[in-house]
Short mmCIF file of C-alpha atoms in Angstrom, two decimals:
data_model
loop_
_atom_site.label_atom_id
_atom_site.label_comp_id
_atom_site.label_asym_id
_atom_site.label_seq_id
_atom_site.Cartn_x
_atom_site.Cartn_y
_atom_site.Cartn_z
CA UNK A 285 -23.70 8.70 -14.98
CA UNK A 286 -20.41 9.98 -13.63
CA UNK A 287 -17.54 8.48 -15.64
CA UNK A 288 -14.66 10.08 -13.70
CA UNK A 289 -14.50 7.32 -11.29
CA UNK A 290 -13.35 5.03 -14.35
CA UNK A 291 -10.61 7.06 -15.19
CA UNK A 292 -8.14 6.02 -12.55
CA UNK A 293 -8.50 2.43 -14.00
CA UNK A 294 -8.98 3.25 -17.77
CA UNK A 295 -6.14 5.93 -18.13
CA UNK A 296 -3.17 3.92 -17.03
CA UNK A 297 -4.50 0.99 -19.21
CA UNK A 298 -4.72 3.31 -22.25
CA UNK A 299 -1.51 4.82 -21.38
CA UNK A 300 0.29 1.38 -21.04
CA UNK A 301 -1.37 0.09 -24.36
CA UNK A 302 -0.12 3.49 -26.38
CA UNK A 303 3.33 2.71 -25.05
CA UNK A 304 3.43 -0.69 -26.46
CA UNK A 305 2.70 0.51 -30.04
CA UNK A 306 5.66 0.54 -32.52
CA UNK A 307 5.76 4.43 -32.40
CA UNK A 308 6.58 4.43 -28.70
CA UNK A 309 7.94 1.07 -27.69
CA UNK A 310 11.38 1.65 -29.04
CA UNK A 311 11.54 5.22 -27.63
CA UNK A 312 12.02 5.52 -24.02
CA UNK A 313 12.07 9.27 -24.54
CA UNK A 314 8.60 9.17 -25.57
CA UNK A 315 7.46 6.71 -23.03
CA UNK A 316 8.86 8.97 -20.38
CA UNK A 317 6.83 11.98 -21.49
CA UNK A 318 3.48 9.98 -21.70
CA UNK A 319 3.97 8.51 -18.24
CA UNK A 320 4.85 11.65 -16.52
CA UNK A 321 1.93 13.49 -18.17
CA UNK A 322 -0.23 10.72 -17.56
CA UNK A 323 0.89 10.33 -13.88
CA UNK A 324 0.19 14.16 -13.40
CA UNK A 325 -3.17 13.79 -14.96
CA UNK A 326 -4.07 10.73 -12.57
CA UNK A 327 -3.20 13.00 -9.70
CA UNK A 328 -5.52 15.67 -10.89
CA UNK A 329 -8.50 13.20 -11.59
CA UNK A 330 -7.60 11.61 -7.99
CA UNK A 331 -7.87 15.14 -6.31
CA UNK A 332 -11.36 15.63 -8.29
CA UNK A 333 -12.66 12.42 -6.81
CA UNK A 334 -11.50 13.23 -3.33
CA UNK A 335 -13.09 16.39 -3.34
CA UNK A 336 -16.31 14.79 -4.38
CA UNK A 337 -15.89 12.32 -1.82
CA UNK A 338 -15.06 15.00 0.89
CA UNK A 339 -18.52 16.59 0.11
CA UNK A 340 -20.13 13.54 1.27
CA UNK A 341 -20.97 12.11 -2.27
CA UNK A 342 -20.76 8.20 -2.99
CA UNK A 343 -20.05 7.68 -6.55
CA UNK A 344 -21.47 4.34 -7.87
CA UNK A 345 -20.78 3.38 -11.66
CA UNK A 346 -22.49 0.31 -12.95
CA UNK A 347 -20.30 -1.14 -15.67
CA UNK A 348 -22.52 -1.92 -18.83
CA UNK A 349 -25.51 -0.35 -17.07
CA UNK A 350 -26.12 -3.44 -15.16
CA UNK A 351 -27.39 -2.81 -11.68
CA UNK A 352 -25.99 -4.62 -8.55
CA UNK A 353 -25.81 -7.22 -7.48
CA UNK A 354 -25.97 -8.64 -11.04
CA UNK A 355 -23.55 -6.36 -12.54
CA UNK A 356 -19.97 -5.08 -11.66
CA UNK A 357 -19.87 -1.86 -10.12
CA UNK A 358 -17.16 0.75 -9.06
CA UNK A 359 -17.48 2.43 -5.63
CA UNK A 360 -15.92 5.98 -5.06
CA UNK A 361 -16.05 6.81 -1.32
CA UNK A 362 -14.06 8.48 1.21
CA UNK A 363 -11.81 5.55 1.84
CA UNK A 364 -11.29 4.47 -2.02
CA UNK A 365 -10.96 8.08 -3.16
CA UNK A 366 -8.16 8.78 -0.48
CA UNK A 367 -6.31 5.56 -1.30
CA UNK A 368 -6.35 6.24 -5.18
CA UNK A 369 -4.88 9.83 -4.44
CA UNK A 370 -2.07 8.17 -2.37
CA UNK A 371 -1.30 5.75 -5.30
CA UNK A 372 -1.21 8.44 -7.91
CA UNK A 373 1.20 10.66 -6.04
CA UNK A 374 3.32 7.47 -5.39
CA UNK A 375 3.32 6.91 -9.19
CA UNK A 376 4.07 10.31 -10.05
CA UNK A 377 7.20 10.49 -7.97
CA UNK A 378 8.24 7.03 -8.93
CA UNK A 379 7.95 7.85 -12.72
CA UNK A 380 9.99 11.13 -11.95
CA UNK A 381 12.58 9.59 -10.39
CA UNK A 382 12.88 6.78 -12.93
CA UNK A 383 13.11 9.36 -15.75
CA UNK A 384 16.69 10.18 -14.61
CA UNK A 385 17.89 7.03 -16.26
CA UNK A 386 16.55 4.00 -14.25
CA UNK A 387 14.22 3.37 -16.97
CA UNK A 388 16.90 2.41 -19.34
CA UNK A 389 17.43 -1.07 -18.14
CA UNK A 390 14.29 -2.49 -19.85
CA UNK A 391 11.96 -1.43 -22.48
CA UNK A 392 8.88 -2.10 -20.92
CA UNK A 393 9.13 -0.28 -17.59
CA UNK A 394 6.73 2.38 -17.99
CA UNK A 395 3.94 0.13 -19.26
CA UNK A 396 4.21 -2.12 -16.46
CA UNK A 397 4.27 0.61 -14.08
CA UNK A 398 0.84 1.90 -15.59
CA UNK A 399 -0.43 -2.01 -15.43
CA UNK A 400 0.61 -1.96 -11.86
CA UNK A 401 -1.16 1.32 -10.97
CA UNK A 402 -4.26 0.14 -12.79
CA UNK A 403 -4.31 -3.02 -10.71
CA UNK A 404 -4.03 -1.06 -7.50
CA UNK A 405 -6.56 1.52 -8.31
CA UNK A 406 -8.88 -1.16 -9.38
CA UNK A 407 -8.65 -3.25 -6.31
CA UNK A 408 -9.57 0.19 -4.25
CA UNK A 409 -12.28 1.12 -6.39
CA UNK A 410 -14.39 -2.29 -7.02
CA UNK A 411 -17.33 -2.90 -5.25
CA UNK A 412 -17.25 -6.49 -6.26
CA UNK A 413 -15.03 -9.10 -4.19
CA UNK A 414 -14.43 -11.32 -7.53
CA UNK A 415 -13.17 -8.15 -9.36
CA UNK A 416 -10.99 -7.64 -6.12
CA UNK A 417 -9.57 -10.97 -7.01
CA UNK A 418 -9.00 -9.78 -10.68
CA UNK A 419 -7.35 -6.68 -9.82
CA UNK A 420 -5.13 -8.34 -7.47
CA UNK A 421 -4.00 -10.49 -10.39
CA UNK A 422 -3.28 -7.46 -12.63
CA UNK A 423 -1.07 -5.78 -10.09
CA UNK A 424 0.56 -9.01 -8.95
CA UNK A 425 1.46 -9.96 -12.71
CA UNK A 426 2.99 -6.37 -13.35
CA UNK A 427 4.61 -6.67 -9.94
CA UNK A 428 6.42 -9.83 -11.09
CA UNK A 429 7.81 -8.40 -14.04
CA UNK A 430 8.97 -5.11 -12.26
CA UNK A 431 10.52 -7.00 -9.57
CA UNK A 432 13.18 -8.53 -12.06
CA UNK A 433 13.31 -5.27 -14.14
CA UNK A 434 16.90 -4.96 -15.29
CA UNK A 435 17.77 -8.78 -14.56
CA UNK A 436 20.13 -10.22 -12.24
CA UNK A 437 20.53 -13.46 -10.22
CA UNK A 438 19.58 -11.77 -6.97
CA UNK A 439 16.45 -10.14 -8.39
CA UNK A 440 15.32 -13.39 -9.87
CA UNK A 441 15.83 -15.55 -6.75
CA UNK A 442 13.83 -12.96 -4.69
CA UNK A 443 10.87 -13.13 -7.31
CA UNK A 444 10.77 -16.72 -7.35
CA UNK A 445 9.65 -16.79 -3.65
CA UNK A 446 7.52 -13.77 -4.30
CA UNK A 447 5.64 -15.45 -7.24
CA UNK A 448 5.28 -18.82 -5.27
CA UNK A 449 3.61 -17.35 -2.29
CA UNK A 450 1.39 -15.16 -4.23
CA UNK A 451 0.30 -17.91 -6.68
CA UNK A 452 -0.61 -20.01 -3.32
CA UNK A 453 -2.54 -16.84 -2.12
CA UNK A 454 -4.40 -16.45 -5.52
CA UNK A 455 -5.39 -20.25 -5.34
CA UNK A 456 -6.73 -19.78 -1.85
CA UNK A 457 -8.45 -16.54 -2.71
CA UNK A 458 -10.23 -18.40 -5.67
CA UNK A 459 -11.35 -21.30 -3.18
CA UNK A 460 -12.61 -18.73 -0.85
CA UNK A 461 -14.72 -17.02 -3.34
CA UNK A 462 -16.43 -20.28 -4.56
CA UNK A 463 -17.17 -21.37 -1.07
CA UNK A 464 -18.57 -17.77 -0.26
CA UNK A 465 -20.56 -17.86 -3.60
CA UNK A 466 -21.82 -21.23 -2.72
CA UNK A 467 -23.54 -19.92 0.42
CA UNK A 468 -24.32 -16.54 -0.32
CA UNK A 469 -25.15 -16.57 -3.90
CA UNK A 470 -23.35 -13.10 -4.64
CA UNK A 471 -19.91 -11.73 -4.71
CA UNK A 472 -20.99 -8.00 -4.82
CA UNK A 473 -19.56 -7.00 -1.37
CA UNK A 474 -22.89 -4.65 -0.29
CA UNK A 475 -24.93 -7.51 -1.21
CA UNK A 476 -22.85 -10.17 0.79
CA UNK A 477 -23.14 -7.95 3.67
CA UNK A 478 -27.12 -8.30 3.50
CA UNK A 479 -26.87 -11.93 2.76
CA UNK A 480 -24.48 -12.66 5.62
CA UNK A 481 -27.40 -11.75 8.12
CA UNK A 482 -29.66 -14.30 6.86
CA UNK A 483 -27.71 -17.54 6.85
CA UNK A 484 -28.91 -20.72 8.36
CA UNK A 485 -27.04 -22.77 10.69
CA UNK A 486 -25.74 -25.08 7.84
CA UNK A 487 -24.58 -22.03 5.97
CA UNK A 488 -22.68 -20.15 8.68
CA UNK A 489 -19.80 -22.63 9.19
CA UNK A 490 -18.90 -22.70 5.51
CA UNK A 491 -19.12 -18.97 5.07
CA UNK A 492 -16.75 -18.48 8.25
CA UNK A 493 -14.26 -20.93 6.46
CA UNK A 494 -14.55 -18.82 3.45
CA UNK A 495 -14.23 -15.57 5.21
CA UNK A 496 -11.24 -16.81 7.08
CA UNK A 497 -9.66 -18.02 4.06
CA UNK A 498 -10.06 -14.35 2.48
CA UNK A 499 -8.60 -12.93 5.87
CA UNK A 500 -5.41 -15.03 5.40
CA UNK A 501 -5.11 -13.90 1.75
CA UNK A 502 -5.38 -10.25 2.47
CA UNK A 503 -2.70 -10.83 5.61
CA UNK A 504 -0.27 -12.45 3.01
CA UNK A 505 -0.59 -9.13 0.87
CA UNK A 506 -0.51 -7.13 4.09
CA UNK A 507 2.79 -8.92 5.35
CA UNK A 508 1.18 -9.73 8.55
CA UNK A 509 2.71 -12.27 10.91
CA UNK A 510 3.56 -15.07 10.04
CA UNK A 511 3.17 -14.32 6.34
CA UNK A 512 5.84 -11.39 6.33
CA UNK A 513 8.96 -13.12 5.77
CA UNK A 514 8.62 -12.66 1.82
CA UNK A 515 8.70 -8.78 2.25
CA UNK A 516 12.29 -7.72 3.14
CA UNK A 517 14.31 -9.66 0.60
CA UNK A 518 11.64 -8.99 -2.25
CA UNK A 519 11.77 -5.17 -1.52
CA UNK A 520 15.44 -4.93 -0.88
CA UNK A 521 16.18 -6.46 -4.30
CA UNK A 522 13.55 -4.48 -6.40
CA UNK A 523 14.69 -1.34 -8.34
CA UNK A 524 14.22 1.90 -6.38
CA UNK A 525 11.19 3.38 -8.38
CA UNK A 526 9.57 0.05 -8.35
CA UNK A 527 9.61 -0.42 -4.69
CA UNK A 528 8.45 3.04 -4.02
CA UNK A 529 5.34 1.87 -5.83
CA UNK A 530 5.40 -1.15 -3.97
CA UNK A 531 5.09 0.94 -0.71
CA UNK A 532 1.36 0.87 -1.19
CA UNK A 533 0.96 -2.96 -1.87
CA UNK A 534 0.85 -3.90 1.70
CA UNK A 535 -1.81 -1.14 2.22
CA UNK A 536 -3.94 -3.06 -0.52
CA UNK A 537 -4.14 -5.81 1.85
CA UNK A 538 -4.79 -3.83 4.76
CA UNK A 539 -7.48 -1.70 2.83
CA UNK A 540 -9.11 -5.15 1.93
CA UNK A 541 -9.24 -6.26 5.65
CA UNK A 542 -11.04 -2.92 6.54
CA UNK A 543 -13.31 -3.12 3.78
CA UNK A 544 -14.39 -6.75 4.22
CA UNK A 545 -14.16 -6.55 8.34
CA UNK A 546 -16.28 -3.39 8.52
CA UNK A 547 -19.07 -4.21 5.59
CA UNK A 548 -19.33 -7.84 5.64
CA UNK A 549 -18.35 -9.05 8.95
CA UNK A 550 -19.12 -6.06 11.12
CA UNK A 551 -21.51 -5.45 13.86
CA UNK A 552 -24.41 -6.40 12.00
CA UNK A 553 -23.18 -9.80 10.76
CA UNK A 554 -24.92 -12.06 13.42
CA UNK A 555 -23.04 -15.06 14.05
CA UNK A 556 -20.31 -13.92 12.01
CA UNK A 557 -19.76 -10.62 13.75
CA UNK A 558 -16.02 -9.43 13.92
CA UNK A 559 -14.85 -12.53 12.20
CA UNK A 560 -11.32 -12.86 12.75
CA UNK A 561 -11.02 -9.52 14.53
CA UNK A 562 -9.03 -11.08 17.76
CA UNK A 563 -6.65 -12.87 15.48
CA UNK A 564 -5.84 -9.62 13.69
CA UNK A 565 -5.09 -8.03 16.97
CA UNK A 566 -2.81 -10.80 18.15
CA UNK A 567 -0.93 -11.36 14.79
CA UNK A 568 -0.39 -7.48 14.75
CA UNK A 569 1.29 -7.49 18.07
CA UNK A 570 3.33 -10.41 16.90
CA UNK A 571 4.26 -8.45 13.76
CA UNK A 572 5.55 -5.53 15.69
CA UNK A 573 7.84 -7.75 17.88
CA UNK A 574 9.48 -9.25 14.55
CA UNK A 575 9.67 -6.05 12.65
CA UNK A 576 11.42 -4.45 15.74
CA UNK A 577 14.06 -7.35 15.52
CA UNK A 578 14.21 -6.73 11.89
CA UNK A 579 14.79 -2.96 12.13
CA UNK A 580 17.54 -3.49 14.81
CA UNK A 581 19.29 -6.16 12.66
CA UNK A 582 18.96 -4.80 9.29
CA UNK A 583 22.25 -4.95 7.22
CA UNK A 584 21.29 -2.45 4.58
CA UNK A 585 19.18 0.52 4.04
CA UNK A 586 16.93 -0.88 1.73
CA UNK A 587 16.38 -3.87 4.14
CA UNK A 588 15.91 -1.30 6.84
CA UNK A 589 13.09 0.52 4.77
CA UNK A 590 11.62 -3.18 4.16
CA UNK A 591 11.57 -3.82 8.05
CA UNK A 592 10.13 -0.34 8.58
CA UNK A 593 7.18 -1.24 6.18
CA UNK A 594 6.52 -4.48 8.09
CA UNK A 595 6.68 -2.27 11.28
CA UNK A 596 4.00 0.24 9.98
CA UNK A 597 1.97 -2.82 9.00
CA UNK A 598 1.82 -4.11 12.62
CA UNK A 599 1.15 -0.42 13.78
CA UNK A 600 -1.77 -0.10 11.46
CA UNK A 601 -3.28 -3.31 12.26
CA UNK A 602 -2.94 -2.97 15.93
CA UNK A 603 -5.34 -0.13 15.34
CA UNK A 604 -7.40 -1.94 13.20
CA UNK A 605 -7.68 -4.90 15.22
CA UNK A 606 -8.61 -2.86 18.26
CA UNK A 607 -11.89 -2.04 16.34
CA UNK A 608 -12.95 1.42 17.72
CA UNK A 609 -13.93 4.18 15.57
CA UNK A 610 -11.16 6.50 16.64
CA UNK A 611 -8.50 3.87 16.38
CA UNK A 612 -9.45 3.09 12.68
CA UNK A 613 -9.35 6.84 11.84
CA UNK A 614 -5.82 7.02 13.47
CA UNK A 615 -4.83 4.23 11.51
CA UNK A 616 -6.01 5.82 8.12
CA UNK A 617 -4.03 8.89 9.12
CA UNK A 618 -1.09 6.75 9.93
CA UNK A 619 -1.50 4.70 6.47
CA UNK A 620 -0.96 7.90 4.35
CA UNK A 621 2.15 8.80 6.57
CA UNK A 622 3.75 5.77 6.46
CA UNK A 623 3.45 4.96 2.84
CA UNK A 624 4.64 8.24 1.42
CA UNK A 625 7.38 8.20 3.92
CA UNK A 626 8.48 4.56 3.26
CA UNK A 627 8.51 5.22 -0.32
CA UNK A 628 10.97 8.38 0.11
CA UNK A 629 13.11 6.07 2.26
CA UNK A 630 13.59 3.48 -0.28
CA UNK A 631 14.44 5.94 -2.90
CA UNK A 632 16.96 7.59 -0.61
CA UNK A 633 18.33 3.99 -0.12
CA UNK A 634 18.70 3.58 -3.97
CA UNK A 635 20.48 6.87 -4.34
CA UNK A 636 23.08 5.67 -1.77
CA UNK A 637 23.40 2.27 -3.36
CA UNK A 638 24.25 3.83 -6.78
CA UNK A 639 26.95 6.22 -5.61
CA UNK A 640 28.90 3.78 -3.15
CA UNK A 641 29.74 1.26 -5.92
CA UNK A 642 30.70 -1.96 -4.39
CA UNK A 643 29.31 -1.24 -0.77
CA UNK A 644 25.80 -0.62 -2.29
CA UNK A 645 23.51 0.33 0.50
CA UNK A 646 25.03 -1.99 2.91
CA UNK A 647 25.54 -0.33 6.41
CA UNK A 648 29.16 -0.70 6.34
CA UNK A 649 32.29 1.86 5.85
CA UNK A 650 32.74 2.52 2.26
CA UNK A 651 33.17 5.06 -0.38
CA UNK A 652 32.10 8.47 0.31
CA UNK A 653 28.97 9.78 -1.28
CA UNK A 654 29.06 12.15 -4.03
CA UNK A 655 26.39 14.26 -2.71
CA UNK A 656 26.70 14.03 1.16
CA UNK A 657 24.98 17.15 2.31
CA UNK A 658 21.66 16.66 -0.13
CA UNK A 659 21.38 12.95 0.73
CA UNK A 660 22.23 13.64 4.40
CA UNK A 661 19.43 16.11 4.62
CA UNK A 662 17.04 13.86 3.04
CA UNK A 663 17.91 10.72 5.35
CA UNK A 664 17.74 13.00 8.27
CA UNK A 665 14.29 14.42 7.47
CA UNK A 666 13.02 10.51 6.57
CA UNK A 667 14.47 9.24 9.71
CA UNK A 668 12.73 11.94 11.91
CA UNK A 669 9.46 11.10 9.92
CA UNK A 670 9.69 7.36 10.23
CA UNK A 671 10.80 7.21 14.03
CA UNK A 672 7.91 9.38 14.98
CA UNK A 673 9.65 12.62 16.35
CA UNK A 674 7.68 15.65 16.76
CA UNK A 675 6.35 17.69 15.17
CA UNK A 676 6.19 15.65 11.77
CA UNK A 677 3.24 13.33 10.80
CA UNK A 678 4.94 10.10 12.04
CA UNK A 679 4.59 11.56 15.79
CA UNK A 680 1.10 12.41 15.35
CA UNK A 681 0.01 9.21 13.84
CA UNK A 682 1.34 7.11 16.57
CA UNK A 683 0.10 9.61 19.19
CA UNK A 684 -3.43 9.17 17.59
CA UNK A 685 -3.25 5.70 17.56
CA UNK A 686 -1.86 5.17 21.14
CA UNK A 687 -4.46 7.51 22.33
CA UNK A 688 -7.36 5.61 20.60
CA UNK A 689 -6.31 2.31 22.41
CA UNK A 690 -8.02 3.37 25.62
CA UNK A 691 -8.57 -0.26 27.04
CA UNK A 692 -6.24 -0.84 29.99
CA UNK A 693 -5.94 -4.37 29.05
CA UNK A 694 -5.22 -3.46 25.32
CA UNK A 695 -2.72 -0.82 26.06
CA UNK A 696 -0.73 -2.74 28.32
CA UNK A 697 0.35 -4.83 25.18
CA UNK A 698 0.07 -2.17 22.35
CA UNK A 699 1.68 0.97 24.08
CA UNK A 700 5.13 -0.74 25.22
CA UNK A 701 5.40 -2.35 21.63
CA UNK A 702 4.75 0.68 19.71
CA UNK A 703 7.14 2.70 21.90
CA UNK A 704 9.83 0.08 21.64
CA UNK A 705 9.47 -0.13 17.94
CA UNK A 706 10.17 3.65 17.57
CA UNK A 707 13.21 3.24 19.77
CA UNK A 708 14.57 0.59 17.50
CA UNK A 709 13.96 2.67 14.52
CA UNK A 710 15.92 5.56 16.37
CA UNK A 711 18.81 3.06 17.18
CA UNK A 712 18.76 1.81 13.64
CA UNK A 713 18.96 5.07 11.93
CA UNK A 714 21.59 6.30 14.28
CA UNK A 715 23.78 3.28 13.34
CA UNK A 716 23.01 3.58 9.84
CA UNK A 717 23.50 7.32 9.42
CA UNK A 718 26.72 7.29 11.48
CA UNK A 719 28.13 4.72 9.14
CA UNK A 720 27.12 5.97 5.65
CA UNK A 721 28.04 9.42 6.34
CA UNK A 722 30.98 9.44 9.09
CA UNK A 723 32.79 6.43 8.27
CA UNK A 724 33.62 6.54 4.70
CA UNK A 725 37.31 5.60 3.21
CA UNK A 726 37.57 6.37 -0.29
CA UNK A 727 36.94 9.54 -2.40
CA UNK A 728 33.81 10.14 -3.88
CA UNK A 729 32.85 9.41 -7.60
CA UNK A 730 31.59 12.67 -8.97
CA UNK A 731 30.28 10.55 -11.86
CA UNK A 732 28.16 8.78 -9.65
CA UNK A 733 25.97 12.05 -8.80
CA UNK A 734 22.42 11.54 -9.11
CA UNK A 735 20.32 13.91 -11.32
CA UNK A 736 18.35 16.63 -9.76
CA UNK A 737 14.95 15.28 -10.69
CA UNK A 738 15.72 12.03 -8.25
CA UNK A 739 15.90 14.45 -5.34
CA UNK A 740 12.87 16.15 -6.60
CA UNK A 741 10.82 12.98 -6.41
CA UNK A 742 12.21 12.23 -2.93
CA UNK A 743 11.33 15.83 -1.89
CA UNK A 744 7.84 15.46 -3.21
CA UNK A 745 7.31 12.38 -1.03
CA UNK A 746 9.04 13.75 2.09
CA UNK A 747 7.14 16.84 1.93
CA UNK A 748 3.94 15.23 3.12
CA UNK A 749 5.39 14.90 6.61
CA UNK A 750 5.35 18.77 7.31
CA UNK A 751 2.13 19.16 5.35
CA UNK A 752 0.39 16.57 6.99
CA UNK A 753 1.39 18.07 10.52
CA UNK A 754 0.28 21.55 9.33
CA UNK A 755 -2.98 20.47 8.31
CA UNK A 756 -3.73 17.67 10.81
CA UNK A 757 -6.92 19.20 11.70
CA UNK A 758 -8.53 18.92 8.36
CA UNK A 759 -6.92 15.67 7.68
CA UNK A 760 -8.04 13.92 10.76
CA UNK A 761 -11.65 15.29 10.21
CA UNK A 762 -11.61 13.69 6.92
CA UNK A 763 -10.33 10.29 8.39
CA UNK A 764 -13.14 10.70 11.04
CA UNK A 765 -15.77 11.40 8.54
CA UNK A 766 -14.41 8.20 6.50
CA UNK A 767 -15.07 6.04 9.65
CA UNK A 768 -18.58 7.45 9.91
CA UNK A 769 -19.20 6.64 6.28
CA UNK A 770 -17.79 3.08 6.73
CA UNK A 771 -20.17 2.77 9.82
CA UNK A 772 -23.23 3.90 7.78
CA UNK A 773 -22.35 1.49 5.02
CA UNK A 774 -22.34 -1.32 7.59
CA UNK A 775 -25.72 -0.32 8.98
CA UNK A 776 -27.29 0.03 5.40
CA UNK A 777 -25.20 -1.65 2.49
CA UNK A 778 -27.66 -0.69 0.04
CA UNK A 779 -26.04 2.87 0.09
CA UNK A 780 -23.08 1.47 -2.06
CA UNK A 781 -25.28 -0.59 -4.44
CA UNK A 782 -26.25 0.79 -7.90
CA UNK A 783 -29.94 1.32 -7.78
CA UNK A 784 -29.76 -1.22 -4.91
CA UNK A 785 -31.60 -4.83 -4.97
CA UNK A 786 -35.05 -5.58 -4.63
CA UNK A 787 -36.06 -8.26 -1.97
#
């Protein structure tokens, strides 16, 4: 049995536990070393998983050697391996950034970051929907604590709304699981895909209700309209390295929508085929509208970054909601781009906030930055990437999505909103850049200069933009093959069941 697939879950758990031992708990320096080495190790493990998946291998791991659907299993395919690698890169960059001193505000920063990574990776790798709920709870509990890391009334106030909404979402998730288990008799996702084809009339409506409840929970995690209002305030109040890792949180919701929609409620689901697909499309268009308004009106850099995350959610779910193989492949490319670029911009906003003292990251005239040239270059690259200017990855991702929407009735709605969103981002970045870098009214405070490792962390994330453009061919081949694999699983779900199931 290939145990490599367990490491993205077990390794952060072990590292977090180690850092809570007396020898390391009171030494932030030792925690830093453990976290940086562990994060780098997770990147290496994730690359190994991706290489295995890119060769067409599907890694199935039956925990306790209990075969599906009776036991819990992990599934390492092209999609989950890609998302685990994305999480590992974010974690490495966030920990590197925090190691410059941002981790001093609390004793449990690094253990919480590891628990957060464990929950995210588990959500991507699990093949059982109940354990998806379990890993959701792990990542959410860690995120509650990380959100208020360092204290402050502003952070606590934002955390209250975030905690309340997610507790409601968790309750709905649990009710949905109960309904679905009552009708299907299983929570293994592959087995659910088989059982949903055999439902009788009396069971279809209950399963439909459970399925729509699931989609509503995933929509909350993804920040889809009208469930996106929690995100700007929450993300804007979080510490820089924390919100950099949070950049993938909405992608967990989108990943769950893709996995459930394609595997369980795909073209072979009979009466439940494409459950909620039309709603996803319509609400994604609405999300684009609201995010565009938010981008234009953002009062600070972090708020701008948060609204850009929502804009990327709308863009991705427009592609997912359209439902073609090409649009889904384009969405996967864009998901990687938007996650890394968004995380980088959050870190840039954090650097700006710490150097401008009372003005923080608000888009108003204030104290000059201590390192205007370095920050300005990073800001400019991030702006080009997030706006979608050629030749960087943002342009390629949006071009692929727009090209994939080939229905005349659909493109009439999608194309204008996508282009207007890019125009709004251009206007917002122009306003923010001109204010922050050209309307300063005070001498810079050299003592506020940021450590080199912070710029290295941002550079790691921003380097993805030119690299994804340079290697756009191989990356799109990978995403195309990922969609083909998802379609193959839809046709024969037993491919992702450890030893299958006897019927």
